[in-house]
């Protein structure tokens, strides 16, 4: 890895020694043709390694001491610093779009949604989503097709992410998206189990999950309580979820009894 | 050579940052003089310089303005925890600027501890403007309220605040009467209405009051009666049962606001209550109905912000009635639905460009566009300074000819010679960048997405746009060549953002090595892509 980059850096130096760089396709070959993107080798998945760029350092002590790891890439004996931070997942798939607002019987074709497009602030998107809910309460109690960003934190990770709950249609979708964002977290058991049962999680199954994986996915609901994700139907979940937290399973054991109780209360018939 | 006192007096008339920066470059004497009398400093990129350097150079500063995260952070493209922390600045200011009066921050992370330091360190503190900031809670606001005896402005513009309690407002002491601006529109939870009412009642200088959504319509007249001197008012949730007593008291309250120039808010509108506003419409210069999904714009103003529910017909009305319109913003009501029900097309924008001769700034979301429409717009309105068009579906061509929109945007840059800001969308090839590089000599900020064919596109922009300072690019096939070939240009810019392009890690490192004055940062991802935000040093 290092030798490759060393070679490439040297190649650049030779070719770019001439200060007047003319852009002629035939002359310059500055790109890295077909080689593996080197940044993969530099960064460790799941954690943020921050390495500073040669010349001007970004960030003062906050960036370095704010819980981030610091690493250096040695390039032929000389420390080359490149600042590297984790990036949010780019593509979020919308597998199901329901056109509740227009009251049409046929839904528009599902769109593959790209992060950050169209360029509208989450503030506005969240506000509009709630607006539509309020306006259409008589017709449809569910949250309208819009967007609902919630924060996702993970114990031990130095950064938060935001996910748009509206674009997922089930726990499996959500869990796989989160898995990509926080790759050391596995929710495999969750997804498959959620498909099997309808009534909610049994006590033994909860224990299985908790013992099975290192982390569990929890959420804060509208009442401010922390619940295990997966104990209520999906629609109810997205209507009440305020934020998500990937918690160490050892910390989450205490949630199980409360989740069970609430789950039992919720399965009793009441108005949504 | 003028004596120093004369020069100093002359400099005191210079308020623009660019002017002051230019002046300080003339000679050493002017540099020295200017730095001692600079009262307000603007730092467009908080990573461009160390706060200690600023404090050392400008010892007499009273107001600071700082910007942190890149613009695309607004659209979720920057990971949380990336940076933009104001903490190191506040700590230094507390030491170096004890008489600091004003702090304005945009896209920065502000903690409660920061707010506490601000509240306790600056006895003359008057103005706090936080735009698109996050990281603090209502506890931080309580600190500000408790300690800033001379506060005049508390302006929270679209911030994300952790709302622990609505009682922070009560922390303003009874003796506190200096408030001029209060903007809490971004708060989602209830604030104590009685505290709010008492605060408004004892603030005779209050000019701007922007409420949050939780303040019900029924209570608006109470507040307006206490503040008939308001110039800028933002309602809360504008919906209620239709009751004549509520209607008439609100109408009277609005009528008594003789100085009202700007209205906003209007969440969840009950259309029946909108006419209440008509009495003040003729004096309004700005009307923001962007949370109101209704169509009712027969109101003269200078700045109009609406949803696409206004439709082409509504915009046609605007073009005929709003002859003083300077700025038009049309947001989409349903951005994620493929086919919209609303009849808003390129026609609406063309009408407004025809009828509103003073139109300078446009932000327009729509679903279809044509080259001919763009050409018409450019010919109708050569005085445009800001043109931001977002066609909701990426890479959509001219819907009439199915050609790229190169010629249309080319016409915009060619005819609108004063254009300083441009955002493009739709199907675009390298050709549009050639037009931009050739004609857009005054362009300061350019936003590009899903456009271009090759590095040539980027090369045209970087080599041709003489005034370019901010460039943000996403999902374009631009790689290393143009970037490295125009490396020296980057030093003259404030920032460059590239995400999901074809820039290699090696090029980033090379850039960092070759241009020591630049901050080069790579934000990692898992797929085979690169992101590159880049910061040129300030001035």
mmCIF file of N, CA, C and O in Angstrom, chain B residues 141-142 145-146 165-174 191-196 198-199 202:
data_model
loop_
_atom_site.group_PDB
_atom_site.id
_atom_site.type_symbol
_atom_site.label_atom_id
_atom_site.label_comp_id
_atom_site.label_asym_id
_atom_site.label_seq_id
_atom_site.Cartn_x
_atom_site.Cartn_y
_atom_site.Cartn_z
ATOM 1 N N UNK B 141 -29.276 28.821 26.249
ATOM 2 C CA UNK B 141 -30.054 30.042 26.046
ATOM 3 C C UNK B 141 -30.377 30.696 27.385
ATOM 4 O O UNK B 141 -30.399 31.920 27.508
ATOM 5 N N UNK B 142 -30.628 29.854 28.385
ATOM 6 C CA UNK B 142 -30.914 30.401 29.716
ATOM 7 C C UNK B 142 -29.715 31.173 30.247
ATOM 8 O O UNK B 142 -29.871 32.226 30.873
ATOM 9 N N UNK B 145 -29.700 34.481 28.594
ATOM 10 C CA UNK B 145 -30.771 35.324 29.130
ATOM 11 C C UNK B 145 -30.430 35.852 30.515
ATOM 12 O O UNK B 145 -30.692 37.016 30.838
ATOM 13 N N UNK B 146 -29.825 35.003 31.325
ATOM 14 C CA UNK B 146 -29.537 35.420 32.704
ATOM 15 C C UNK B 146 -28.477 36.490 32.793
ATOM 16 O O UNK B 146 -28.563 37.386 33.628
ATOM 17 N N UNK B 165 -36.414 22.640 28.166
ATOM 18 C CA UNK B 165 -37.491 23.311 28.908
ATOM 19 C C UNK B 165 -37.874 24.581 28.189
ATOM 20 O O UNK B 165 -37.090 25.159 27.444
ATOM 21 N N UNK B 166 -39.129 25.009 28.415
ATOM 22 C CA UNK B 166 -39.590 26.232 27.769
ATOM 23 C C UNK B 166 -39.408 27.442 28.648
ATOM 24 O O UNK B 166 -39.837 28.540 28.316
ATOM 25 N N UNK B 167 -38.745 27.248 29.792
ATOM 26 C CA UNK B 167 -38.679 28.336 30.769
ATOM 27 C C UNK B 167 -37.427 29.182 30.676
ATOM 28 O O UNK B 167 -37.238 30.087 31.478
ATOM 29 N N UNK B 168 -36.605 28.920 29.673
ATOM 30 C CA UNK B 168 -35.362 29.688 29.574
ATOM 31 C C UNK B 168 -35.658 31.178 29.400
ATOM 32 O O UNK B 168 -34.895 32.039 29.866
ATOM 33 N N UNK B 169 -36.798 31.474 28.762
ATOM 34 C CA UNK B 169 -37.156 32.880 28.560
ATOM 35 C C UNK B 169 -37.325 33.627 29.881
ATOM 36 O O UNK B 169 -37.088 34.832 29.965
ATOM 37 N N UNK B 170 -37.762 32.897 30.886
ATOM 38 C CA UNK B 170 -37.988 33.549 32.186
ATOM 39 C C UNK B 170 -36.689 34.007 32.824
ATOM 40 O O UNK B 170 -36.707 34.757 33.801
ATOM 41 N N UNK B 171 -35.565 33.538 32.270
ATOM 42 C CA UNK B 171 -34.278 33.931 32.842
ATOM 43 C C UNK B 171 -33.903 35.370 32.520
ATOM 44 O O UNK B 171 -32.974 35.913 33.128
ATOM 45 N N UNK B 172 -34.586 35.970 31.577
ATOM 46 C CA UNK B 172 -34.357 37.396 31.360
ATOM 47 C C UNK B 172 -34.913 38.129 32.576
ATOM 48 O O UNK B 172 -36.091 38.013 32.887
ATOM 49 N N UNK B 173 -34.080 38.897 33.273
ATOM 50 C CA UNK B 173 -34.578 39.546 34.492
ATOM 51 C C UNK B 173 -35.632 40.607 34.180
ATOM 52 O O UNK B 173 -35.707 41.102 33.053
ATOM 53 N N UNK B 174 -36.413 40.942 35.181
ATOM 54 C CA UNK B 174 -37.459 41.951 34.998
ATOM 55 C C UNK B 174 -36.885 43.299 34.595
ATOM 56 O O UNK B 174 -37.554 44.107 33.956
ATOM 57 N N UNK B 191 -42.564 27.466 24.400
ATOM 58 C CA UNK B 191 -41.890 28.320 25.374
ATOM 59 C C UNK B 191 -42.979 28.905 26.260
ATOM 60 O O UNK B 191 -44.125 29.017 25.840
ATOM 61 N N UNK B 192 -42.594 29.285 27.426
ATOM 62 C CA UNK B 192 -43.579 29.812 28.360
ATOM 63 C C UNK B 192 -44.203 31.076 27.800
ATOM 64 O O UNK B 192 -43.523 32.089 27.604
ATOM 65 N N UNK B 193 -45.494 31.015 27.499
ATOM 66 C CA UNK B 193 -46.123 32.163 26.847
ATOM 67 C C UNK B 193 -46.181 33.378 27.768
ATOM 68 O O UNK B 193 -46.018 34.516 27.327
ATOM 69 N N UNK B 194 -46.413 33.132 29.026
ATOM 70 C CA UNK B 194 -46.504 34.283 29.937
ATOM 71 C C UNK B 194 -45.159 34.994 30.026
ATOM 72 O O UNK B 194 -45.100 36.230 30.061
ATOM 73 N N UNK B 195 -44.071 34.208 30.031
ATOM 74 C CA UNK B 195 -42.749 34.840 30.058
ATOM 75 C C UNK B 195 -42.532 35.625 28.771
ATOM 76 O O UNK B 195 -41.993 36.736 28.790
ATOM 77 N N UNK B 196 -42.982 35.050 27.662
ATOM 78 C CA UNK B 196 -42.827 35.713 26.373
ATOM 79 C C UNK B 196 -43.613 37.017 26.347
ATOM 80 O O UNK B 196 -43.115 38.067 25.935
ATOM 81 N N UNK B 198 -44.607 38.855 28.834
ATOM 82 C CA UNK B 198 -44.016 39.869 29.738
ATOM 83 C C UNK B 198 -42.760 40.459 29.106
ATOM 84 O O UNK B 198 -42.510 41.668 29.193
ATOM 85 N N UNK B 199 -41.997 39.618 28.439
ATOM 86 C CA UNK B 199 -40.767 40.097 27.813
ATOM 87 C C UNK B 199 -41.085 41.098 26.711
ATOM 88 O O UNK B 199 -40.485 42.168 26.619
ATOM 89 N N UNK B 202 -42.181 44.473 28.032
ATOM 90 C CA UNK B 202 -41.192 45.386 28.600
ATOM 91 C C UNK B 202 -40.030 45.660 27.642
ATOM 92 O O UNK B 202 -38.946 46.100 28.061
#
